[in-house]
Coordinates of C-alpha atoms in Angstrom, one line a residue:
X10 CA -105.6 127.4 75.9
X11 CA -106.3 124.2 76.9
X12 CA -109.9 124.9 75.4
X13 CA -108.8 125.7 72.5
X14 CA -106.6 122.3 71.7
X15 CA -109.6 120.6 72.5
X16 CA -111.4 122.6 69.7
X17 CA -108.6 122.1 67.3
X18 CA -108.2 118.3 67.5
X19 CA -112.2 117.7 67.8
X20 CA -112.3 119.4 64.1
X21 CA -109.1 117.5 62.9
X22 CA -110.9 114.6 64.2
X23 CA -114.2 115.5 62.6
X24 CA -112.4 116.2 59.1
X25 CA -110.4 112.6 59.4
X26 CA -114.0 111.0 59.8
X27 CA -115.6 112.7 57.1
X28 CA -112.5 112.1 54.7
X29 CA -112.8 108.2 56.0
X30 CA -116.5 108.5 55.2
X31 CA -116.1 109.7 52.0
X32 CA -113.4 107.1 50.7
X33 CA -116.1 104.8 51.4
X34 CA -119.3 107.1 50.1
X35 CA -117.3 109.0 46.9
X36 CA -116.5 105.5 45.1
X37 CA -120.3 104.8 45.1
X38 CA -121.0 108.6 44.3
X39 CA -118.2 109.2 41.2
X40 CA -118.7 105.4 39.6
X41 CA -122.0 106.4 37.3
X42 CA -120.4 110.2 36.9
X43 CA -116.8 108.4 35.4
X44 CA -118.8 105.4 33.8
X45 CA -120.8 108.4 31.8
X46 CA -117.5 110.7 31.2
X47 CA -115.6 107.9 29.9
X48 CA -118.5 106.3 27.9
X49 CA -119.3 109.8 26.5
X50 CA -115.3 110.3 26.1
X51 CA -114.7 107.6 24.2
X52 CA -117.6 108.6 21.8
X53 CA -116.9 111.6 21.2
X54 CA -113.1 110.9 20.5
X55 CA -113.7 108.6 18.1
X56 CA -116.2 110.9 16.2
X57 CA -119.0 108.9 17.3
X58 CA -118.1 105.8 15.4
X59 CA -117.7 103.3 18.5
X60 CA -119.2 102.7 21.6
X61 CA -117.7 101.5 24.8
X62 CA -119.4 98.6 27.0
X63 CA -118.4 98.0 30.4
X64 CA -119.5 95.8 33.0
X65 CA -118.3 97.0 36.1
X66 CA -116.2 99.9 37.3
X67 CA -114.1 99.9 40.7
X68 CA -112.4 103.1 42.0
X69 CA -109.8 103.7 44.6
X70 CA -109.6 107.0 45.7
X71 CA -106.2 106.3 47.9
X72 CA -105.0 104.4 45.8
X73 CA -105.4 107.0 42.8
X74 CA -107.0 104.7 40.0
X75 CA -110.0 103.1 38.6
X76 CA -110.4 99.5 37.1
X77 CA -113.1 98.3 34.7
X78 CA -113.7 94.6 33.7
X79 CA -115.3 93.1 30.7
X80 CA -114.9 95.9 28.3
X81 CA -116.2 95.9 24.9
X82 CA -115.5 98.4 22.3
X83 CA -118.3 98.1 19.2
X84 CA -119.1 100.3 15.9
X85 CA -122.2 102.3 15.2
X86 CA -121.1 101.5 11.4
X87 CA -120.9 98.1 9.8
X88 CA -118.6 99.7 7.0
X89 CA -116.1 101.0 9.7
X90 CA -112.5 99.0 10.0
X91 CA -113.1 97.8 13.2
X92 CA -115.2 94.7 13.5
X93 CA -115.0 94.6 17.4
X94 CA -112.2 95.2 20.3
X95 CA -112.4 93.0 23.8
X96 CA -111.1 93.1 26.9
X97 CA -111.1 90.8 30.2
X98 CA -109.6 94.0 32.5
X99 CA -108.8 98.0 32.2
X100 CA -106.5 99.6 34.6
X101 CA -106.5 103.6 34.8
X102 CA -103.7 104.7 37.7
X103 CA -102.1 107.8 38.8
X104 CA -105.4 109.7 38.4
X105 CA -105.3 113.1 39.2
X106 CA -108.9 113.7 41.0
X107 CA -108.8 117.6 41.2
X108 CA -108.6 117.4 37.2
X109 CA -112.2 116.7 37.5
X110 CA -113.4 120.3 38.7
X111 CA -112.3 121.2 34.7
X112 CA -113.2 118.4 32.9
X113 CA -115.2 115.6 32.1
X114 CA -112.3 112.8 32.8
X115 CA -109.6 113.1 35.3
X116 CA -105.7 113.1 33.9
X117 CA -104.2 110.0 34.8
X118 CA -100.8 108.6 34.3
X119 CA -101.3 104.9 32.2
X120 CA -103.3 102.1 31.2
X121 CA -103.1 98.8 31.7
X122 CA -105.1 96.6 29.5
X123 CA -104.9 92.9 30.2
X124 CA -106.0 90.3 27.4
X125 CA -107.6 92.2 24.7
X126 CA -109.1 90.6 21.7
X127 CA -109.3 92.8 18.6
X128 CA -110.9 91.7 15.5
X129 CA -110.3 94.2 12.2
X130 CA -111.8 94.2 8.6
X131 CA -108.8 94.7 6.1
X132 CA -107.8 98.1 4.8
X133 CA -104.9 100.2 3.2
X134 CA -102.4 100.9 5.8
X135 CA -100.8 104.2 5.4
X136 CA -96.6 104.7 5.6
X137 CA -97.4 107.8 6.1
X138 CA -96.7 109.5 9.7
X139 CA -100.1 110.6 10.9
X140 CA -100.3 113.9 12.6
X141 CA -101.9 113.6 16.1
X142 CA -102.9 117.6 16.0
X143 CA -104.6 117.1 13.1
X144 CA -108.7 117.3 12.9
X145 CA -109.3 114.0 11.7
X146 CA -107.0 112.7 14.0
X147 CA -108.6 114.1 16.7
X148 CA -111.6 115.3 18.5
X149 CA -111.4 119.1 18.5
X150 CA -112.4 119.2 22.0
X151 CA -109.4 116.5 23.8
X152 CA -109.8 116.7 27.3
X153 CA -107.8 113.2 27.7
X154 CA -103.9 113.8 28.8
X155 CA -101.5 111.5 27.1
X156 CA -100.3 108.5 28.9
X157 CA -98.5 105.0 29.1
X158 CA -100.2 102.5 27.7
X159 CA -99.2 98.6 29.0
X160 CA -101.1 95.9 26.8
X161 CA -100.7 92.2 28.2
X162 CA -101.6 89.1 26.7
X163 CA -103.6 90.4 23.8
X164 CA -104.0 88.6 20.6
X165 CA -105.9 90.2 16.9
X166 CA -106.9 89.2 13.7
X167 CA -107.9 91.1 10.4
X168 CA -110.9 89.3 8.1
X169 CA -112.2 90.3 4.9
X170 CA -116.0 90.7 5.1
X171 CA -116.6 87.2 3.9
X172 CA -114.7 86.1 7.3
X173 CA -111.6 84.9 5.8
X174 CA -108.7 85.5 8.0
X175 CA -105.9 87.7 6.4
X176 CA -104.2 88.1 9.5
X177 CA -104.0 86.7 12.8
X178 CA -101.5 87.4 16.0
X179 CA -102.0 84.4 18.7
X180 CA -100.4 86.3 21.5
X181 CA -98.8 89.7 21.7
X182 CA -98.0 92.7 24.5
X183 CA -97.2 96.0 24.1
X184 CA -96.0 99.2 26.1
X185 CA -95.4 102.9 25.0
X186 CA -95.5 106.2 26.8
X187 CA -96.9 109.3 25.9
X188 CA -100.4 108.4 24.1
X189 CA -103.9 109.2 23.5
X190 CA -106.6 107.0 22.7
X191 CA -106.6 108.2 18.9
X192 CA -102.7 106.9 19.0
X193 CA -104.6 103.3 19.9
X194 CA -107.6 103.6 17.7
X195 CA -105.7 105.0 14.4
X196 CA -103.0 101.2 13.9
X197 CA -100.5 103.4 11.2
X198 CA -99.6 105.7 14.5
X199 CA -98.2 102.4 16.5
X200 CA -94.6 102.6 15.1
X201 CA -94.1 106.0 16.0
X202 CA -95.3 105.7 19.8
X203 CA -92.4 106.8 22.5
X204 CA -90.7 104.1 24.0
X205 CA -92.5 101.4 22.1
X206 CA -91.5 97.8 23.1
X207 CA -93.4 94.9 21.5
X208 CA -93.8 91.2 21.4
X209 CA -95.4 88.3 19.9
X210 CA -96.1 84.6 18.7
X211 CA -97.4 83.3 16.5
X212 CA -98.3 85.2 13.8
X213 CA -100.2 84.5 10.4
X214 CA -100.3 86.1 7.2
X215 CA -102.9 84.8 4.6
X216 CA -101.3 85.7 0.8
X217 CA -103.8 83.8 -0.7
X218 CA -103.7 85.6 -4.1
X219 CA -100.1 84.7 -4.2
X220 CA -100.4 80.6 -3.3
X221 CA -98.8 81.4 0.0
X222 CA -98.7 81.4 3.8
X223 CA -96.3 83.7 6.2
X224 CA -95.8 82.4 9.1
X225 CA -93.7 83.4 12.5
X226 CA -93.3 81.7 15.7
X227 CA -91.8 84.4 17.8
X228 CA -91.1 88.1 17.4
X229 CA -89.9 91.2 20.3
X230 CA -89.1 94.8 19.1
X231 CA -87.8 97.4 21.2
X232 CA -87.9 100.8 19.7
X233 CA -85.3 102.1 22.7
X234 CA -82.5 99.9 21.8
X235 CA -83.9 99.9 18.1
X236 CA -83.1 95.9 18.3
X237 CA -85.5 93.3 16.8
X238 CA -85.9 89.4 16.7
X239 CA -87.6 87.0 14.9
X240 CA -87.5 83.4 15.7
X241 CA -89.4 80.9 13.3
X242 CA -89.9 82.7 10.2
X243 CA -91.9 80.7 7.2
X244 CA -93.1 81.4 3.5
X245 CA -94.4 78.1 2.9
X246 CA -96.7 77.1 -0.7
X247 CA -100.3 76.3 0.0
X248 CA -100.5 74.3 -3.1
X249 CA -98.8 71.3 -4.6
X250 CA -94.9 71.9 -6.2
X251 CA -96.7 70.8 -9.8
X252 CA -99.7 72.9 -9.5
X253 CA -98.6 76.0 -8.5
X254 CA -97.3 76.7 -12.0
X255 CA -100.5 75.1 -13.4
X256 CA -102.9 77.1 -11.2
X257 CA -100.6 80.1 -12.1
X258 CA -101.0 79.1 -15.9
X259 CA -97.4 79.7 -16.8
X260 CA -93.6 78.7 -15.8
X261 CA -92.4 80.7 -12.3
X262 CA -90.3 79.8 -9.3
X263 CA -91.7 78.4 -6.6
X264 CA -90.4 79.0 -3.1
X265 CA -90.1 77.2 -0.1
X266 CA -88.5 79.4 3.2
X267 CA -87.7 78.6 7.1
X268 CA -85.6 80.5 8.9
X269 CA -84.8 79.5 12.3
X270 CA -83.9 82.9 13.7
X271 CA -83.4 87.0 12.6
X272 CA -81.8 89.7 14.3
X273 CA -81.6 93.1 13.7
X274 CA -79.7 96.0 14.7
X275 CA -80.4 100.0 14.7
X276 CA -84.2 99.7 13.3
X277 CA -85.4 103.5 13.2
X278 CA -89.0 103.0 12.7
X279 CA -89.1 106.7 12.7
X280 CA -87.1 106.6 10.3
X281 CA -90.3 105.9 8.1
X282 CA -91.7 109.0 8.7
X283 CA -88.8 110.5 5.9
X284 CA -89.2 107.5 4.7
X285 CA -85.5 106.1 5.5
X286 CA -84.5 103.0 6.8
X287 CA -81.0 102.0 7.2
X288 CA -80.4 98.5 9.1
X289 CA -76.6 98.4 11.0
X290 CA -76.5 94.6 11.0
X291 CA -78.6 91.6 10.2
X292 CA -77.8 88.1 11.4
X293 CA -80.0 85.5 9.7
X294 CA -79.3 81.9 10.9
X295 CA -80.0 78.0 9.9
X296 CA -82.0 79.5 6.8
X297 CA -83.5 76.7 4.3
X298 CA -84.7 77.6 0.8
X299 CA -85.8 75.5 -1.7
X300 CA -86.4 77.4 -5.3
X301 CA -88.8 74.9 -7.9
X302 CA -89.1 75.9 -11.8
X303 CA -91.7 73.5 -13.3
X304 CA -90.9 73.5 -17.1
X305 CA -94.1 71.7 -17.9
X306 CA -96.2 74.4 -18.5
X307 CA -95.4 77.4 -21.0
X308 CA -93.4 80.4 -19.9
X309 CA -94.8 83.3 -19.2
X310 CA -95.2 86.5 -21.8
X311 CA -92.0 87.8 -24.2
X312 CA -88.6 88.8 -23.0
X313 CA -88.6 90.6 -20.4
X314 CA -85.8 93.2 -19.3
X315 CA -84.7 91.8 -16.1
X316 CA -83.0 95.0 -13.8
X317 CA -79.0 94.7 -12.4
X318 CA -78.3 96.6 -8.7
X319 CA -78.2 99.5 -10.1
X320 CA -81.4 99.7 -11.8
X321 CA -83.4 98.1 -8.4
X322 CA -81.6 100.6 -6.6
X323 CA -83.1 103.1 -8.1
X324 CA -86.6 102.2 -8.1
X325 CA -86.6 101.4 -4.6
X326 CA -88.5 105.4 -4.5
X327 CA -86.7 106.1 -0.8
X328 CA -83.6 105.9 1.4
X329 CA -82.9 102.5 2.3
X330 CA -79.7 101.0 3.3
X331 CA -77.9 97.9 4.8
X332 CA -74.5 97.7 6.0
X333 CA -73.9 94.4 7.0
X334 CA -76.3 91.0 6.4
X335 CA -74.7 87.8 7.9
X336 CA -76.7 84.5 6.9
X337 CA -75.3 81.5 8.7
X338 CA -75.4 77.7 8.6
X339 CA -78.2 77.7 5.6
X340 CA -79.2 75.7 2.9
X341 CA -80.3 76.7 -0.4
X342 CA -81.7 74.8 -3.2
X343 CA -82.7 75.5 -6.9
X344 CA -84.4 72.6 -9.0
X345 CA -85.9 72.5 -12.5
X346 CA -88.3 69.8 -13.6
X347 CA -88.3 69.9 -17.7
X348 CA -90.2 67.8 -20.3
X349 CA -88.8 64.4 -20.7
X350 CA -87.4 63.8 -17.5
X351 CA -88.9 61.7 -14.8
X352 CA -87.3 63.6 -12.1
X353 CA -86.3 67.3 -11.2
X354 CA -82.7 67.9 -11.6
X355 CA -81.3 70.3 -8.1
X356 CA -78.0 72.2 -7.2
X357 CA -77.5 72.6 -3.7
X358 CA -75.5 74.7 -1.7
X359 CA -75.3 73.3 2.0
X360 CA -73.9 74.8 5.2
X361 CA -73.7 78.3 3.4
X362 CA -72.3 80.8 5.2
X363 CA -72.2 84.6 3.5
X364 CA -71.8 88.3 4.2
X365 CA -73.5 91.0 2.5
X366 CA -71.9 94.4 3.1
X367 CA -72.3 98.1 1.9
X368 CA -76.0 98.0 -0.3
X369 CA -77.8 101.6 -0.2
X370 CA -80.0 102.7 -3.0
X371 CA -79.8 105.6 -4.6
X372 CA -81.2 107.9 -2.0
X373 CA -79.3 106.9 0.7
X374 CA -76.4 109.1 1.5
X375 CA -73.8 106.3 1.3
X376 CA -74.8 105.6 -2.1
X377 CA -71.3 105.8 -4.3
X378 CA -69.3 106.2 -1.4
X379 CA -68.2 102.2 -1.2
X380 CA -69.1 99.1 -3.5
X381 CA -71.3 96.1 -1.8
X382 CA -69.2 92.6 -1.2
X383 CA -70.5 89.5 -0.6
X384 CA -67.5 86.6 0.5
X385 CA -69.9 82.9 0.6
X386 CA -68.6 79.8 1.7
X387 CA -70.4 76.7 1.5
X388 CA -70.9 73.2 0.2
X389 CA -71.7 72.7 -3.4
X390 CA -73.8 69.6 -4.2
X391 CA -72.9 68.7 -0.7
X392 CA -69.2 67.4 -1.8
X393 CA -66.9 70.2 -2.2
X394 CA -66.4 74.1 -0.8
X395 CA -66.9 76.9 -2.8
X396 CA -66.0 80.3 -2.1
X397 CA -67.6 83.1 -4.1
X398 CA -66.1 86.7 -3.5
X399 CA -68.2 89.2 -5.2
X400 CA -67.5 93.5 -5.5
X401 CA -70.3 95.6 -7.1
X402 CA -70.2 99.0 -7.9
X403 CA -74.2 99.5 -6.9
X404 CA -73.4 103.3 -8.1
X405 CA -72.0 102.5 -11.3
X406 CA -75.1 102.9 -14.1
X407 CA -72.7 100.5 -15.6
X408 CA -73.3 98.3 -13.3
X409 CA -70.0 96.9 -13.4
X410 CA -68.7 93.9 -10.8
X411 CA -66.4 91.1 -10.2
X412 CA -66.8 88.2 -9.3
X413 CA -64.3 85.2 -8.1
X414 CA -64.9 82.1 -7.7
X415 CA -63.1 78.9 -6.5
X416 CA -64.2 74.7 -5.7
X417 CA -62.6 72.2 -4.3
X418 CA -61.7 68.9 -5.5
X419 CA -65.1 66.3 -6.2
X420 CA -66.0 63.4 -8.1
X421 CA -67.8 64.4 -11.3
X422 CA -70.4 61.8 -11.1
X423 CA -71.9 64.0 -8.3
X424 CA -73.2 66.7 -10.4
X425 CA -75.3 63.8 -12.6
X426 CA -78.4 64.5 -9.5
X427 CA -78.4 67.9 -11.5
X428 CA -77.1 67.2 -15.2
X429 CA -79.5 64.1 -16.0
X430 CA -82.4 65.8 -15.2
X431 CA -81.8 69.2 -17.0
X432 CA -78.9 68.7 -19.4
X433 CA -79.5 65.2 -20.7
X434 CA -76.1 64.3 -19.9
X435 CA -74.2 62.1 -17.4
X436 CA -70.7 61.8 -16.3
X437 CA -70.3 58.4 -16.4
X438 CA -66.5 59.0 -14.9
X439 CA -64.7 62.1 -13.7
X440 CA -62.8 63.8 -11.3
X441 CA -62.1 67.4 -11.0
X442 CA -59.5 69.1 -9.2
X443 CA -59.9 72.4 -8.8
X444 CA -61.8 75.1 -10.7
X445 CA -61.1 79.0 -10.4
X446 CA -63.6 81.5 -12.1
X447 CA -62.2 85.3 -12.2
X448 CA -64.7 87.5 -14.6
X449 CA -65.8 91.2 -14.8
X450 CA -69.0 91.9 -15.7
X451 CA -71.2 95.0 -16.5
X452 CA -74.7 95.8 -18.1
X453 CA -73.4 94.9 -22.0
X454 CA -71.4 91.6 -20.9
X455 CA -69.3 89.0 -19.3
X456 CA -65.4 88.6 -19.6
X457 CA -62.7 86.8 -17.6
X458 CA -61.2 83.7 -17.3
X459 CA -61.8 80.3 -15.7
X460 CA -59.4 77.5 -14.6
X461 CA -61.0 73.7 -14.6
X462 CA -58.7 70.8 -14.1
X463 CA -60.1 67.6 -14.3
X464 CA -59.2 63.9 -15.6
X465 CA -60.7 61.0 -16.8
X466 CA -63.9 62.5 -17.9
X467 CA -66.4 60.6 -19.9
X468 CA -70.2 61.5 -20.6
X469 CA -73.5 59.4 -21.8
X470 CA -75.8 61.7 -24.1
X471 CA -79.5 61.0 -23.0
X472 CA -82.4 61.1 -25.2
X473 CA -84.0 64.6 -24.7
X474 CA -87.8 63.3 -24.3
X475 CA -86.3 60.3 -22.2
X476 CA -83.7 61.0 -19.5
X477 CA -83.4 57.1 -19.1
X478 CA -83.1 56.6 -22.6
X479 CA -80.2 55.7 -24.2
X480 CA -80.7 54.7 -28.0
X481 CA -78.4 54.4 -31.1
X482 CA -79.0 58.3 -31.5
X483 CA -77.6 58.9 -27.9
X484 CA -75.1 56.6 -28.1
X485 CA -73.3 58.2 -31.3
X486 CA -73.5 61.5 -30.0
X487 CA -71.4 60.2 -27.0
X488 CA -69.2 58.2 -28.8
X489 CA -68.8 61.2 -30.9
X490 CA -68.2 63.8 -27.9
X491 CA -66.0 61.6 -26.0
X492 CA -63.4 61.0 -29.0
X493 CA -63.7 64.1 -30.9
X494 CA -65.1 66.7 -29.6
X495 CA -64.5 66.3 -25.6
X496 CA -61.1 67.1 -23.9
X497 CA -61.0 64.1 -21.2
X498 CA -58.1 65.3 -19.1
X499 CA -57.4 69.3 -18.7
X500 CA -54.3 69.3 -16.1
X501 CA -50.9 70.0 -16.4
X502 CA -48.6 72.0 -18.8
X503 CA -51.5 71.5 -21.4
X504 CA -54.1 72.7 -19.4
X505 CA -57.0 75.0 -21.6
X506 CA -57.6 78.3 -20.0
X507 CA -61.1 79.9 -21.1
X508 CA -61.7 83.1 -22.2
X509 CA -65.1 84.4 -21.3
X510 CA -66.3 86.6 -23.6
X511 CA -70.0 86.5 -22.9
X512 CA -73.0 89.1 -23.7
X513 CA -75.2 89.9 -21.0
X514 CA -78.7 88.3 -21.9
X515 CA -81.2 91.0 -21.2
X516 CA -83.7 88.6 -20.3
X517 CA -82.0 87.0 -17.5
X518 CA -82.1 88.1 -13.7
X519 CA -78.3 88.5 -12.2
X520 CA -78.2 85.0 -10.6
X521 CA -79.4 83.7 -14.5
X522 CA -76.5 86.1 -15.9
X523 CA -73.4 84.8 -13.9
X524 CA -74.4 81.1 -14.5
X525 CA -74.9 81.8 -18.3
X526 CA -71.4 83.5 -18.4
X527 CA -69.6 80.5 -16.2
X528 CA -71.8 77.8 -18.0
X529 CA -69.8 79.3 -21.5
X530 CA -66.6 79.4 -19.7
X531 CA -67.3 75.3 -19.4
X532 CA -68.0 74.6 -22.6
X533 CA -65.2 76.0 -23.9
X534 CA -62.3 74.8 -21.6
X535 CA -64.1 70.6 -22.0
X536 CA -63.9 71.4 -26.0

């Protein structure tokens, strides 16, 4: 018996050295046999269009994983999309070595990939779901088990073959579960990866055709709690405010965009798969816009039919709603520079706070069940609040909605920064009091009523081909306006209501059509 025991813990003894032994001996035996597989691997599941470099590979058989430094990922094809992918570390852990016996790669449960450097020539990017069974999404013989996937401190950039950068991403990590390498290699499969979570800064987007740059400080998305935030958004000109109409060779807006900070609630990304997107909430704060029409040059070809809601919902082509939009503490401004006049003329709206609710196009299935509202309060011309409340049935092919409107007391003489510059006028005197707007509008026109009270008002006519000019022509059609033509004081028992009665211009875009309607309620209540 006691023999026996001996026997028993000499071979237990025996099998401890050899499995010591061969954590020591199997590293050096396996590293060309899993450098090969994983070379040959990656080959072969990328249909022989890359190769994979490494430098060095270290396995752990206790501790169940293999790391690989300096990896390089490059194309057998010059034509191919991917210019080149690098890498300062791979991690491969929770391998499963027995997997071996049956194929050329062990299964494994995630990959960690630290500072990877992926440069990209531009191509069409697909909103279509791709299909991971498919054959040319896949090798037909996959011998690689899915897996998590943990990206850290990567950055990327797309280039057109000439080497100018479209796209570039400073810094950005990622994690996911449940992938294969053709989930990495094929970039329109990203937004549908489990559990995707994904960061950045930094970001650059090249619309060079266009005379712009989009730019973004900060960015996370987290596919679990379907939340996403973007901190220091831009859409900034990369040309002069008076050549970007010139290089454009006709009149257009030109805009100017910062946005300190967006977040979003209940993004379904997929959602695009259907394609549907509906967005629960949007808070956009300490916006700044700046809108520039250079009159200079000529405007661009014949009327144009400009849609209402209900037209642009219906061309959005899928589901897409929004049920609240919050914009807070922004700015917005629209100037016009015309002929004649030295300087632009701008209306401002300062310290705008506004809430969008209820806008689905016609797919979505809360189309027709509610109209959209938008309530705005904010500083006009930085003197006095105005409070817009609009309701718009989106569903109506009428497109019918109301708008009311209502500003506070100011001193005329403010709005001259706007009404020298594009009117040829100027209040040399003028206070107003209150002004109420009430109208109901639909695709054919405009009619309501408006309330202005105001006293004292006098105006200078200005020469149209000299804003500073103010010759014997000028100065009869003033005298002519303030004594026969112009009411000075509305207020009181006396006071004119207008009666809008206004056809919609076809031409004009909805922001165009409500200021052509009010601008006609103006001109007849100072009459």
């Amino acid at each position: 018996m006691k023999n026996a025991t001996k026997i028993l813990l000499s071979v237990l003894a025996a099998l401890g050295l050899v499995i010591l032994a061969s954590s020591f001996i199997l590293p050096d035996i396996l590293e060309p046999k899993l450098r090969r597989a994983l070379i040959g691997e990656f080959y072969e599941q990328s249909n022989e269009q890359y190769q994979l470099e490494l430098a060095s590979i270290n396995i752990s058989i206790w501790g169940r994983e293999i790391s690989a430094d300096s990896i390089a990922v490059k194309t057998t094809d010059e034509s191919l999309e991917i210019k080149h992918i690098k890498a300062s570390s791979i991690l491969i852990d929770g391998i499963q070595w027995f997997t071996l016996f049956s194929q050329r790669f062990p299964r494994f449960r995630s990959v960690t990939v630290s500072e990877p450097d992926a440069e990209l020539y531009t191509r069409r990017i697909s909103s279509a779901k791709p299909n991971p069974e498919s054959p040319s999404a896949n090798n037909s013989d996959i011998t690689l088990s899915t897996f998590d996937v943990f990206i850290k401190s990567g950055k990327g950039k797309i280039v057109e073959r000439d080497g100018n950068v479209v796209f570039s991403l400073e810094s950005f990590d990622l994690s996911a579960r449940e992938v294969n390498l053709n989930t990495i290699l094929q970039g329109a499969y990203v937004p549908y990866l489990q559990d995707l979570s994904f960061s950045g800064a930094g970001l650059f987007w090249n619309l060079e055709e266009e005379f712009y740059h989009f730019t973004v400080d900060d960015f996370a998305f987290n596919k679990e709690s379907k939340a996403a935030r973007v901190e220091g958004l831009s859409f900034t000109p990369i040309v002069p405010k008076y050549d970007f109409a010139k290089f454009k060779g006709q009149q257009l807006d030109r805009f100017d965009l910062t946005v300190q900070s967006i977040q979003m609630e209940n993004v379904d990304l997929d959602s695009l798969f259907i394609p549907s997107i509906n967005l629960s909430n949007i808070i956009i704060e300490s916006a700044n816009l700046e809108v520039f029409h250079d009159k200079h040059m000529p405007p661009g070809p014949g009327i144009r039919f400009k849609p209402l809601l209900n037209d642009v919902a219906k061309q959005f082509g899928f589901s897409f709603g929004i049920d609240k939009l919050e914009v807070k503490n922004s700015n917005i401004a629209y100037g016009e520079h015309l002929p004649g006049s030295d300087n632009p003329g701008f209306i401002t709206f300062a310290d705008l706070d506004a809430t969008i609710t209820g806008f689905y196009t016609a797919e979505h299935p809360k189309f027709g069940e509610d109209s959209l509202r938008l309530d705005v309060m904010t500083r006009f011309m930085d003197a006095s609040i105005l409070n817009v409340d609009l309701a718009y049935a989106v569903q109506d092919k009428d497109e019918t909605h109301t708008l009311k409107a209502s500003l506070n007391e100011m001193d005329g003489t403010v709005l001259n920064g706007m009404l020298v510059n594009t009117a040829f006028t100027r209040i040399d005197r003028g206070y107003i009091h209150n002004l109420l707007i009430d109208l109901t509008l639909t695709d054919s026109y405009a009619r309501g009523k408006m309330w202005l009270e105001y006293e004292d008002l006098k105006i200078t006519a200005l020469d149209e081909n000299d804003a500073t000019n103010t010759n014997f022509k000028t100065r009869l059609k003033s005298l002519i306006a303030n004594t026969f033509v112009m009411r000075s004081d509305n207020m009181g028992e006396d006071m004119k209501v207008a009666e809008i009665d206004y056809p919609r211009p076809k031409d004009k875009a909805i922001f165009g059509y409500w200021w052509k309607s009010i601008q006609s309620g103006l001109e007849e209540t100072i009459k």
